[in-house]
Coordinates of C-alpha atoms in Angstrom, one line a residue:
Chain A
X9 CA 104.7 117.2 92.6
X10 CA 102.9 113.9 92.5
X11 CA 99.2 114.2 91.9
X12 CA 98.5 117.6 93.2
X13 CA 94.8 117.3 94.0
X14 CA 93.1 120.8 94.4
X15 CA 89.9 122.2 92.6
X16 CA 91.1 124.9 90.1
X17 CA 88.4 126.5 88.2
X18 CA 89.1 127.1 84.3
X19 CA 91.3 130.4 84.5
X20 CA 93.3 129.1 87.2
X21 CA 94.1 126.0 85.5
X22 CA 95.1 127.7 82.4
X23 CA 97.5 130.3 84.7
X24 CA 98.9 127.2 86.6
X25 CA 99.7 125.1 83.4
X26 CA 101.4 128.1 81.9
X27 CA 103.5 128.8 85.2
X28 CA 104.5 125.2 85.2
X29 CA 105.5 125.2 81.8
X30 CA 107.4 128.2 82.2
X31 CA 109.4 126.6 84.9
X32 CA 109.8 123.3 83.0
X33 CA 111.2 125.4 79.9
X34 CA 113.7 127.3 82.1
X35 CA 115.2 124.2 84.0
X36 CA 115.4 121.9 80.9
X37 CA 118.3 123.8 79.1
X38 CA 120.7 122.6 81.9
X39 CA 120.6 118.9 82.1
X40 CA 118.4 117.2 79.4
X41 CA 120.8 115.1 77.8
X42 CA 122.4 113.9 81.2
X43 CA 119.2 112.4 82.3
X44 CA 119.1 108.6 82.2
X45 CA 116.9 105.6 83.1
X46 CA 117.8 102.2 84.0
X47 CA 119.8 100.4 81.2
X48 CA 120.8 103.5 79.4
X49 CA 124.4 103.4 78.5
X50 CA 126.6 106.3 79.8
X51 CA 128.8 107.9 77.2
X52 CA 132.2 107.4 78.7
X53 CA 135.7 108.1 77.3
X54 CA 137.4 105.0 78.0
X55 CA 140.9 106.0 77.3
X56 CA 140.8 108.3 80.4
X57 CA 140.2 105.2 82.8
X58 CA 137.0 105.6 84.3
X59 CA 135.7 105.0 88.0
X60 CA 132.4 103.7 88.1
X61 CA 130.2 104.9 90.9
X62 CA 126.7 104.7 92.4
X63 CA 124.1 103.6 90.1
X64 CA 126.2 102.3 87.3
X65 CA 127.5 98.7 86.4
X66 CA 129.7 97.4 83.5
X67 CA 127.9 95.2 81.0
X68 CA 129.3 94.1 77.7
X69 CA 132.3 96.4 78.1
X70 CA 129.6 99.3 78.2
X71 CA 128.9 101.5 81.4
X72 CA 125.1 101.2 82.1
X73 CA 123.1 103.0 84.6
X74 CA 121.0 101.1 87.2
X75 CA 119.2 103.8 88.5
X76 CA 117.0 106.6 86.9
X77 CA 118.4 109.9 87.3
X78 CA 121.3 112.6 86.2
X79 CA 124.6 111.6 85.6
X80 CA 127.3 113.3 87.4
X81 CA 130.9 113.6 86.6
X82 CA 133.7 114.3 89.1
X83 CA 137.3 114.1 87.5
X84 CA 137.2 110.3 86.6
X85 CA 134.4 109.2 88.9
X86 CA 131.0 108.8 87.0
X87 CA 127.9 108.1 89.0
X88 CA 124.2 108.6 88.7
X89 CA 122.3 111.0 91.2
X90 CA 118.8 110.3 91.8
X91 CA 116.1 113.1 91.8
X92 CA 114.0 111.7 94.8
X93 CA 116.1 109.6 97.1
X94 CA 115.8 108.9 100.8
X95 CA 117.8 111.5 103.1
X96 CA 121.5 110.5 103.2
X97 CA 123.4 112.2 106.1
X98 CA 126.7 114.1 105.4
X99 CA 128.9 115.4 107.9
X100 CA 127.9 119.0 109.1
X101 CA 124.5 118.6 108.1
X102 CA 121.9 120.6 110.4
X103 CA 119.0 118.2 111.1
X104 CA 115.7 118.2 113.4
X105 CA 115.0 114.9 115.2
X106 CA 112.6 113.4 117.5
X107 CA 114.0 111.3 120.5
X108 CA 112.8 108.0 120.7
X109 CA 114.6 106.3 123.2
X110 CA 117.1 107.3 126.1
X111 CA 120.0 104.7 126.3
X112 CA 122.9 104.9 128.8
X113 CA 125.0 108.0 128.1
X114 CA 123.2 108.6 124.9
X115 CA 119.8 109.5 123.1
X116 CA 118.5 107.8 120.1
X117 CA 116.9 110.2 117.6
X118 CA 114.7 109.4 114.7
X119 CA 115.7 111.6 111.8
X120 CA 113.8 110.0 108.6
X121 CA 116.8 108.0 107.7
X122 CA 117.2 104.2 107.4
X123 CA 118.7 104.1 111.1
X124 CA 118.3 106.1 114.1
X125 CA 120.9 108.8 114.9
X126 CA 122.8 108.7 118.3
X127 CA 123.4 112.1 120.4
X128 CA 126.0 111.2 122.9
X129 CA 125.8 112.7 126.2
X130 CA 129.6 114.0 125.8
X131 CA 128.3 115.7 122.5
X132 CA 126.0 118.1 124.5
X133 CA 126.7 121.2 126.6
X134 CA 125.9 121.1 130.4
X135 CA 122.7 122.7 131.1
X136 CA 124.3 125.4 133.4
X137 CA 126.8 126.2 130.6
X138 CA 129.9 125.2 133.0
X139 CA 132.5 123.3 131.2
X140 CA 133.2 120.2 132.9
X141 CA 133.0 116.4 132.6
X142 CA 129.5 114.8 132.7
X143 CA 129.4 112.7 135.9
X144 CA 127.2 109.8 136.9
X145 CA 124.7 112.2 138.5
X146 CA 124.3 114.0 135.1
X147 CA 123.9 110.7 133.5
X148 CA 120.9 110.1 135.8
X149 CA 119.2 113.5 135.1
X150 CA 119.2 112.9 131.3
X151 CA 115.7 112.8 131.2
X152 CA 115.5 116.5 132.6
X153 CA 117.4 117.5 129.5
X154 CA 115.6 115.8 126.7
X155 CA 112.6 113.5 127.3
X156 CA 111.1 110.8 124.9
X157 CA 109.3 112.5 121.9
X158 CA 111.2 115.8 122.4
X159 CA 112.2 117.5 119.2
X160 CA 115.7 118.4 119.0
X161 CA 118.1 120.3 116.4
X162 CA 121.7 119.1 116.1
X163 CA 124.4 118.7 113.6
X164 CA 125.8 115.7 112.1
X165 CA 129.1 114.6 113.5
X166 CA 129.7 111.8 111.3
X167 CA 129.5 107.9 111.0
X168 CA 131.3 105.8 113.5
X169 CA 133.3 102.6 112.7
X170 CA 130.3 100.5 113.4
X171 CA 127.9 102.5 111.1
X172 CA 126.0 104.4 113.5
X173 CA 125.4 107.9 113.0
X174 CA 126.4 110.5 115.5
X175 CA 125.1 113.9 116.2
X176 CA 126.4 116.7 118.3
X177 CA 124.8 119.9 119.9
X178 CA 127.5 121.7 121.4
X179 CA 126.4 125.4 120.3
X180 CA 123.9 127.4 121.6
X181 CA 121.9 127.2 118.6
X182 CA 121.0 123.6 118.9
X183 CA 119.0 122.0 121.5
X184 CA 115.3 121.4 122.3
X185 CA 112.9 123.1 120.3
X186 CA 109.4 123.8 121.9
X187 CA 106.6 126.3 121.4
X188 CA 105.9 125.8 117.8
X189 CA 105.3 123.0 115.0
X190 CA 107.0 120.5 113.1
X191 CA 106.6 119.9 109.5
X192 CA 107.5 117.0 107.3
X193 CA 108.4 117.5 103.8
X194 CA 110.3 115.3 101.2
X195 CA 114.0 115.5 102.2
X196 CA 115.1 116.1 98.5
X197 CA 113.3 119.5 98.6
X198 CA 115.6 120.9 101.2
X199 CA 119.1 121.6 99.5
X200 CA 122.6 122.0 101.6
X201 CA 122.9 125.7 102.0
X202 CA 124.9 128.0 104.1
X203 CA 122.0 128.8 106.2
X204 CA 119.5 126.5 107.8
X205 CA 118.4 128.8 110.8
X206 CA 116.2 132.0 110.6
X207 CA 115.1 134.3 112.9
X208 CA 112.4 136.5 111.7
X209 CA 112.7 139.4 114.2
X210 CA 109.5 141.3 112.9
X211 CA 107.5 138.3 113.2
X212 CA 109.0 136.9 116.3
X213 CA 109.6 133.4 115.0
X214 CA 112.4 130.8 114.5
X215 CA 112.6 128.7 111.6
X216 CA 114.9 125.7 111.3
X217 CA 115.2 123.9 108.1
X218 CA 116.4 120.4 108.7
X219 CA 118.2 118.7 105.9
X220 CA 116.4 115.4 106.7
X221 CA 113.2 117.0 105.5
X222 CA 111.9 118.0 109.0
X223 CA 111.3 121.7 109.4
X224 CA 110.4 123.5 112.6
X225 CA 108.6 126.7 112.8
X226 CA 108.2 128.0 116.2
X227 CA 108.2 131.1 118.6
X228 CA 111.4 132.8 118.9
X229 CA 113.3 131.8 122.0
X230 CA 116.4 133.6 123.1
X231 CA 119.3 131.1 123.3
X232 CA 120.8 132.2 126.8
X233 CA 117.4 132.3 128.4
X234 CA 117.1 128.6 127.8
X235 CA 119.9 128.0 130.3
X236 CA 118.5 130.3 133.0
X237 CA 115.2 128.9 132.4
X238 CA 116.7 125.5 133.0
X239 CA 118.2 126.6 136.2
X240 CA 115.1 128.2 137.4
X241 CA 112.7 125.2 136.5
X242 CA 115.0 122.8 138.2
X243 CA 115.0 124.6 141.5
X244 CA 111.2 125.2 141.1
X245 CA 110.9 121.3 140.6
X246 CA 112.2 120.6 144.3
X247 CA 109.6 123.3 145.7
X248 CA 106.3 122.1 144.3
X249 CA 105.2 120.6 140.9
X250 CA 102.2 122.9 139.9
X251 CA 104.2 125.9 139.7
X252 CA 106.5 124.2 137.1
X253 CA 103.4 123.0 135.1
X254 CA 102.3 126.8 135.0
X255 CA 105.8 127.8 133.8
X256 CA 105.9 125.1 131.0
X257 CA 102.1 125.9 130.0
X258 CA 103.5 129.2 128.2
X259 CA 100.8 130.4 125.9
X260 CA 102.3 131.9 122.8
X261 CA 100.6 135.1 122.1
X262 CA 98.0 135.2 119.2
X263 CA 100.2 137.4 116.8
X264 CA 103.1 135.3 117.1
X265 CA 100.7 132.2 116.5
X266 CA 99.5 133.8 113.4
X267 CA 103.0 134.4 111.9
X268 CA 103.9 130.6 112.7
X269 CA 101.1 129.6 111.1
X270 CA 101.5 131.5 108.1
X271 CA 104.9 130.6 107.8
X272 CA 104.0 126.7 108.4
X273 CA 101.4 127.0 105.4
X274 CA 103.9 128.6 103.2
X275 CA 106.0 125.6 103.7
X276 CA 103.0 123.1 103.2
X277 CA 102.3 125.2 100.0
X278 CA 105.8 124.9 98.6
X279 CA 106.0 121.1 99.5
X280 CA 102.9 120.1 97.9
X281 CA 104.1 121.9 94.7
X282 CA 107.4 120.2 94.8
X283 CA 109.4 123.4 94.6
X284 CA 112.9 123.5 96.5
X285 CA 112.5 124.7 100.1
X286 CA 115.2 127.5 101.0
X287 CA 115.0 130.6 103.5
X288 CA 114.6 133.0 100.6
X289 CA 111.7 131.2 99.0
X290 CA 110.0 130.9 102.4
X291 CA 110.3 134.5 103.1
X292 CA 109.2 135.4 99.8
X293 CA 106.2 133.4 100.0
X294 CA 105.3 134.8 103.4
X295 CA 105.9 138.1 102.1
X296 CA 103.6 137.6 99.0
X297 CA 100.8 136.3 101.2
X298 CA 101.0 139.2 103.7
X299 CA 101.2 141.8 101.0
X300 CA 97.9 140.4 99.2
X301 CA 96.3 140.3 102.6
X302 CA 95.5 136.6 101.9
X303 CA 93.9 135.0 105.0
X304 CA 96.1 132.6 106.6
X305 CA 93.8 129.5 106.0
X306 CA 93.4 130.6 102.3
X307 CA 97.0 129.9 101.7
X308 CA 95.9 126.3 101.3
X309 CA 93.2 127.0 98.7
X310 CA 93.6 126.9 95.1
X311 CA 94.1 130.5 94.4
X312 CA 97.3 130.7 96.4
X313 CA 98.8 127.7 94.9
X314 CA 98.3 129.4 91.4
X315 CA 100.0 132.5 92.8
X316 CA 103.1 130.6 94.2
X317 CA 103.5 128.7 91.2
X318 CA 103.6 132.2 89.2
X319 CA 105.9 133.7 91.6
X320 CA 108.3 130.8 91.4
X321 CA 108.3 131.0 87.6
X322 CA 109.1 134.7 87.8
X323 CA 111.8 133.9 90.2
X324 CA 113.5 131.4 88.1
X325 CA 113.4 133.7 85.1
X326 CA 114.9 136.4 86.9
X327 CA 117.7 134.1 87.9
X328 CA 118.3 132.6 84.6
X329 CA 118.4 136.3 83.3
X330 CA 121.3 137.2 85.8
X331 CA 123.3 134.4 84.7
Chain B
X7 CA 101.1 107.8 115.0
X8 CA 104.4 109.2 116.2
X9 CA 104.3 110.7 119.7
X10 CA 104.3 114.4 120.4
X11 CA 106.6 116.5 122.8
X12 CA 105.2 118.3 125.6
X13 CA 105.9 121.7 123.9
X14 CA 104.0 120.4 120.7
X15 CA 101.1 119.1 122.7
X16 CA 100.8 122.6 124.5
X17 CA 101.0 124.5 121.1
X18 CA 98.2 122.5 119.8
X19 CA 95.9 122.9 123.1
X20 CA 96.9 126.8 122.9
X21 CA 95.8 127.1 119.2
X22 CA 92.4 125.4 119.8
X23 CA 92.1 127.6 122.9
X24 CA 92.9 130.6 120.9
X25 CA 90.7 129.7 117.7
X26 CA 93.9 129.4 115.5
X27 CA 94.8 125.8 114.8
X28 CA 98.1 124.5 113.3
X29 CA 97.2 125.1 109.9
X30 CA 95.4 128.3 110.7
X31 CA 91.9 127.0 110.6
X32 CA 89.2 128.1 112.8
X33 CA 87.7 125.6 115.3
X34 CA 84.8 124.8 113.0
X35 CA 86.4 125.0 109.8
X36 CA 87.0 121.7 107.6
X37 CA 90.2 121.1 105.7
X38 CA 89.8 121.4 102.0
X39 CA 87.8 118.3 100.4
X40 CA 88.7 116.8 97.1
X41 CA 86.1 114.1 95.7
X42 CA 86.7 112.1 92.7
X43 CA 83.9 109.7 91.4
X44 CA 83.9 106.7 89.4
X45 CA 87.2 105.3 90.5
X46 CA 86.4 102.0 90.4
X47 CA 84.7 101.1 87.0
X48 CA 83.5 97.6 87.9
X49 CA 81.4 98.7 90.7
X50 CA 78.1 100.4 90.6
X51 CA 79.0 103.3 92.0
X52 CA 82.4 104.7 93.6
X53 CA 84.3 107.6 95.1
X54 CA 87.4 108.6 96.6
X55 CA 87.3 111.5 99.0
X56 CA 90.7 113.4 100.1
X57 CA 90.4 115.7 103.3
X58 CA 93.9 117.0 103.7
X59 CA 96.0 113.8 104.2
X60 CA 93.2 111.4 105.1
X61 CA 92.2 109.5 101.9
X62 CA 89.4 106.9 101.7
X63 CA 87.6 105.2 98.9
X64 CA 84.0 103.7 99.0
X65 CA 82.3 101.6 96.3
X66 CA 78.8 100.3 96.0
X67 CA 78.0 97.3 94.4
X68 CA 74.3 96.0 94.1
X69 CA 73.1 92.5 93.7
X70 CA 69.7 91.0 93.7
X71 CA 68.5 89.4 96.8
X72 CA 65.5 88.4 99.1
X73 CA 64.1 90.9 101.6
X74 CA 63.9 89.9 105.4
X75 CA 60.4 88.7 106.4
X76 CA 60.4 91.4 108.9
X77 CA 60.6 94.1 106.1
X78 CA 59.4 92.6 103.0
X79 CA 59.3 96.1 101.4
X80 CA 62.8 97.1 102.0
X81 CA 65.9 96.5 100.4
X82 CA 69.2 95.8 102.6
X83 CA 72.4 97.8 102.9
X84 CA 75.7 96.4 104.4
X85 CA 78.6 98.8 105.2
X86 CA 82.1 97.3 105.5
X87 CA 85.1 99.4 106.3
X88 CA 88.7 98.0 105.8
X89 CA 91.8 99.7 107.1
X90 CA 94.5 99.3 104.8
X91 CA 98.2 98.6 105.9
X92 CA 99.4 101.4 103.7
X93 CA 97.6 103.9 106.1
X94 CA 99.6 102.9 109.1
X95 CA 102.1 99.9 110.0
X96 CA 100.0 99.3 113.0
X97 CA 97.1 98.1 110.4
X98 CA 99.2 95.4 109.0
X99 CA 97.8 91.8 109.4
X100 CA 94.8 91.9 111.9
X101 CA 95.9 95.2 113.7
X102 CA 93.2 97.1 111.6
X103 CA 90.4 94.9 112.6
X104 CA 89.3 96.9 115.7
X105 CA 89.3 100.1 114.1
X106 CA 87.3 98.4 111.0
X107 CA 84.8 97.0 113.1
X108 CA 84.2 100.2 115.2
X109 CA 84.0 102.2 112.0
X110 CA 81.5 99.9 110.5
X111 CA 79.4 99.9 113.3
X112 CA 79.4 103.8 113.7
X113 CA 78.6 104.1 110.1
X114 CA 75.8 101.7 110.1
X115 CA 74.2 103.5 113.1
X116 CA 74.6 106.9 111.5
X117 CA 73.4 106.0 108.1
X118 CA 71.1 103.1 108.5
X119 CA 69.4 104.0 111.8
X120 CA 68.4 101.3 114.5
X121 CA 67.8 97.5 113.7
X122 CA 64.1 97.9 113.0
X123 CA 65.2 100.4 110.2
X124 CA 63.5 103.4 112.0
X125 CA 65.2 106.6 111.1
X126 CA 67.4 105.3 108.3
X127 CA 69.2 108.0 106.4
X128 CA 69.1 105.8 103.3
X129 CA 65.7 105.2 101.9
X130 CA 65.5 101.3 101.7
X131 CA 62.1 101.1 100.3
X132 CA 63.4 102.6 97.0
X133 CA 65.4 99.5 96.7
X134 CA 62.6 96.9 96.8
X135 CA 61.7 95.2 93.4
X136 CA 59.1 92.6 94.1
X137 CA 57.7 93.0 97.5
X138 CA 58.5 90.2 99.5
X139 CA 60.3 88.3 96.8
X140 CA 63.1 90.3 95.3
X141 CA 65.0 93.4 96.5
X142 CA 68.3 95.1 95.9
X143 CA 71.2 94.3 98.4
X144 CA 73.7 97.2 98.3
X145 CA 77.1 96.2 99.4
X146 CA 79.1 99.3 100.4
X147 CA 82.7 98.7 100.8
X148 CA 85.2 101.3 102.2
X149 CA 88.9 101.4 102.1
X150 CA 90.9 103.9 104.5
X151 CA 94.1 104.3 102.1
X152 CA 95.7 107.0 104.4
X153 CA 94.9 108.4 107.7
X154 CA 95.4 111.7 109.3
X155 CA 92.3 112.0 111.7
X156 CA 88.6 112.5 111.1
X157 CA 88.1 109.1 109.4
X158 CA 84.3 109.0 110.1
X159 CA 83.6 112.2 108.3
X160 CA 85.6 111.2 105.5
X161 CA 84.0 108.1 105.3
X162 CA 80.5 109.3 105.2
X163 CA 81.2 111.8 102.6
X164 CA 82.6 109.1 100.4
X165 CA 79.7 106.9 100.8
X166 CA 77.4 109.9 100.0
X167 CA 79.6 110.5 97.0
X168 CA 79.5 106.9 95.9
X169 CA 75.9 106.5 96.4
X170 CA 75.2 109.7 94.3
X171 CA 77.7 108.1 91.5
X172 CA 75.6 104.8 91.7
X173 CA 73.5 103.4 88.9
X174 CA 71.1 100.7 89.6
X175 CA 70.3 98.6 86.6
X176 CA 66.6 98.7 85.4
X177 CA 64.7 95.6 86.2
X178 CA 62.2 94.2 84.1
X179 CA 59.8 91.8 86.1
X180 CA 58.0 89.1 84.0
X181 CA 54.3 89.5 84.3
X182 CA 52.2 86.7 85.5
X183 CA 54.2 85.3 88.4
X184 CA 51.8 84.3 91.4
X185 CA 52.3 82.5 94.6
X186 CA 55.5 81.4 95.9
X187 CA 57.2 81.3 92.5
X188 CA 60.3 83.4 92.0
X189 CA 59.4 85.9 89.1
X190 CA 61.7 86.0 86.4
X191 CA 63.6 89.2 86.2
X192 CA 65.6 90.7 83.3
X193 CA 68.5 93.0 84.3
X194 CA 69.3 95.5 81.8
X195 CA 72.8 96.2 81.0
X196 CA 72.0 99.6 79.5
X197 CA 69.7 101.7 81.4
X198 CA 70.5 102.8 84.9
X199 CA 68.6 104.5 87.4
X200 CA 70.5 107.1 89.7
X201 CA 70.2 106.3 93.3
X202 CA 68.2 109.2 95.1
X203 CA 70.7 110.6 97.6
X204 CA 69.1 113.8 98.7
X205 CA 68.4 112.4 102.0
X206 CA 71.6 110.8 102.7
X207 CA 73.3 112.5 105.6
X208 CA 76.7 113.6 106.3
X209 CA 78.4 112.7 109.4
X210 CA 80.1 115.7 111.6
X211 CA 82.5 114.7 114.2
X212 CA 83.0 117.1 117.0
X213 CA 86.3 116.4 119.0
X214 CA 86.6 118.0 122.4
X215 CA 90.0 119.3 123.2
X216 CA 90.3 121.1 126.7
X217 CA 87.3 123.1 127.0
X218 CA 86.7 123.8 123.3
X219 CA 85.1 121.5 120.4
X220 CA 87.0 121.4 117.0
X221 CA 85.6 120.1 113.7
X222 CA 87.8 117.8 111.4
X223 CA 90.6 117.1 113.8
X224 CA 94.0 116.0 112.4
X225 CA 95.8 113.0 113.8
X226 CA 97.8 115.3 116.1
X227 CA 94.7 117.1 117.5
X228 CA 92.9 113.7 117.8
X229 CA 95.7 112.4 120.2
X230 CA 94.8 115.2 122.5
X231 CA 91.1 114.8 122.6
X232 CA 89.1 114.0 125.9
X233 CA 85.8 112.7 124.0
X234 CA 84.4 113.0 120.4
X235 CA 80.7 112.8 119.5
X236 CA 79.7 112.1 115.6
X237 CA 76.6 113.4 114.6
X238 CA 74.9 112.6 111.1
X239 CA 72.7 115.3 110.0
X240 CA 70.5 115.2 106.6
X241 CA 69.8 118.3 104.5
X242 CA 66.7 119.2 106.5
X243 CA 68.6 119.6 109.7
X244 CA 67.3 116.2 111.1
X245 CA 69.6 114.1 113.1
X246 CA 69.9 110.6 111.8
X247 CA 72.3 108.8 114.0
X248 CA 75.0 109.6 116.9
X249 CA 77.9 107.8 118.3
X250 CA 80.1 109.0 121.3
X251 CA 84.0 107.9 121.5
X252 CA 86.8 108.7 124.1
X253 CA 87.2 108.1 127.8
X254 CA 86.0 111.3 129.4
X255 CA 82.2 111.6 130.4
X256 CA 80.2 114.4 129.1
X257 CA 77.7 116.6 130.7
X258 CA 74.3 116.3 129.0
X259 CA 74.0 120.1 128.4
X260 CA 77.6 119.8 126.5
X261 CA 76.2 117.2 124.4
X262 CA 73.1 119.3 123.4
X263 CA 75.4 122.1 122.7
X264 CA 77.7 119.9 120.6
X265 CA 74.7 118.7 118.7
X266 CA 73.4 122.3 118.0
X267 CA 77.0 123.1 116.8
X268 CA 77.0 120.0 114.6
X269 CA 73.6 121.0 113.0
X270 CA 75.3 124.5 112.5
X271 CA 78.4 123.4 110.7
X272 CA 76.5 120.6 108.8
X273 CA 74.7 123.1 106.5
X274 CA 78.1 124.3 105.2
X275 CA 79.4 121.0 104.8
X276 CA 76.4 119.8 102.8
X277 CA 76.7 122.7 100.6
X278 CA 80.5 122.2 100.1
X279 CA 80.1 118.4 99.7
X280 CA 77.4 118.6 96.7
X281 CA 79.3 121.2 94.8
X282 CA 82.4 119.0 95.2
X283 CA 80.5 115.9 94.1
X284 CA 79.0 117.8 91.0
X285 CA 82.4 119.1 90.2
X286 CA 83.8 115.6 90.5
X287 CA 81.1 114.2 88.1
X288 CA 82.0 117.0 85.7
X289 CA 85.5 116.1 85.8
X290 CA 84.6 112.3 85.5
X291 CA 82.6 113.1 82.1
X292 CA 85.4 115.2 80.5

């Protein structure tokens, strides 16, 4: 974490420092000799014929690092991987983005990357679920599917020949996200895993971890109902505008809202402490807070930060013991 | 400020209506406040205040000057706010000037009272050195480093913290100066007098969203506001200044209700802020 600023009293400071020391001692065993800073020379076996990858350059016959990070070797390729980097999309990443523009036959989304991503109309399922081609009428009704500033969950399809990034949202689990809140965390804290969606049945909330650092916490919405809801709301649109507003103005029940806030605060604490965010860690933090009956707002207080740090130290020591 | 989707806006409004905001605060709860004093060693006093993601720095410089002929027994205080481009891309170049001017005027109204000097939160007569000839001029400069809503409260807290950190050098006036002569003054480098901040008020901003008022709104909540009232209340529960922002009109009964809510919230905020300032000064001494 960079400059974590919370007021800790004496005992909390001692416990916090001890937990952080424990975490550091557990992690430093793995890669301490592979970290490099700019202009460090990378030890390389020249007889093999080495491929110089990102973050390296040749200088006086030596391979020298141009970035600060960890040296990674894959067969003959040697490159430097930075620890804190801007989000770099890869094919198959699940991301959460915000629509900033509607262009002919596509939506442009902002995804915390150096350029905007494009979601083509042809990469979307039709709202009524029928498998047919998109017609000109559908193109005119694009705004009824996604408007400006809407939050969309999609998958990275890949880079096109012209360098633009394309997304696809063909499955039921992708689409518009409503009734919740969007959190922004540093993208390097969200590692690529097998599972990025989580449905917590007992809390009634949906959690989407975007690899680009956008995390969505919201009320659980049945995927099938979305299509039916769109049909109903479209037919209502023709009849009267006021009933449409009432339908859209759905109020989340208080208990679901409390669970959403609890999960969101757990993500905020983890991001402030700089711990990797994954579904297991989030569920453990939420369970820790509810088992200790900590008031949701107190989760952003000093005591809970110390508890989370200690829990993380415990978790990592268990992991290393298992290995 | 990025835009918000319709679903997010309804979520925020619904949360405020149900007294459970996005980070689980109640309507009248402040975000955790973190104060650091003495951040600018060259200034007479300085403080940095962090309220959630809103971060501001205030610095106080004291210089000897001549009092105005209207108030020969009072010193002068000038407050300036600068919105740094690191806070938002819109503040680059001259983009932040409008907001800076608005914040400066609001702070002057809340802390310094009217043009005649009546009702000032800061006691200006303590800044006088020689009546009619020499007084202390305090220049309070504030910098907005990052903005996530509720700038006025954070600036008020930073100014209060910076003033409590301010040391005014002791001045020896040469005796025997008569008439219109400028007296000789000897500014001590060593001895400092701590500025008395027990009377400095805090600023509470109440933002109205829908039918409810919230305190310490984040930038997202502020985008949903209809109107906002900023009240400065001092330790004794007296109101030192007030400004209203926002396009919607307010019924007078609503304004009176908001003022009583602000007075109620100010008691806890003053206690919290005082403890944070003393904790910051203890940390600075370490």
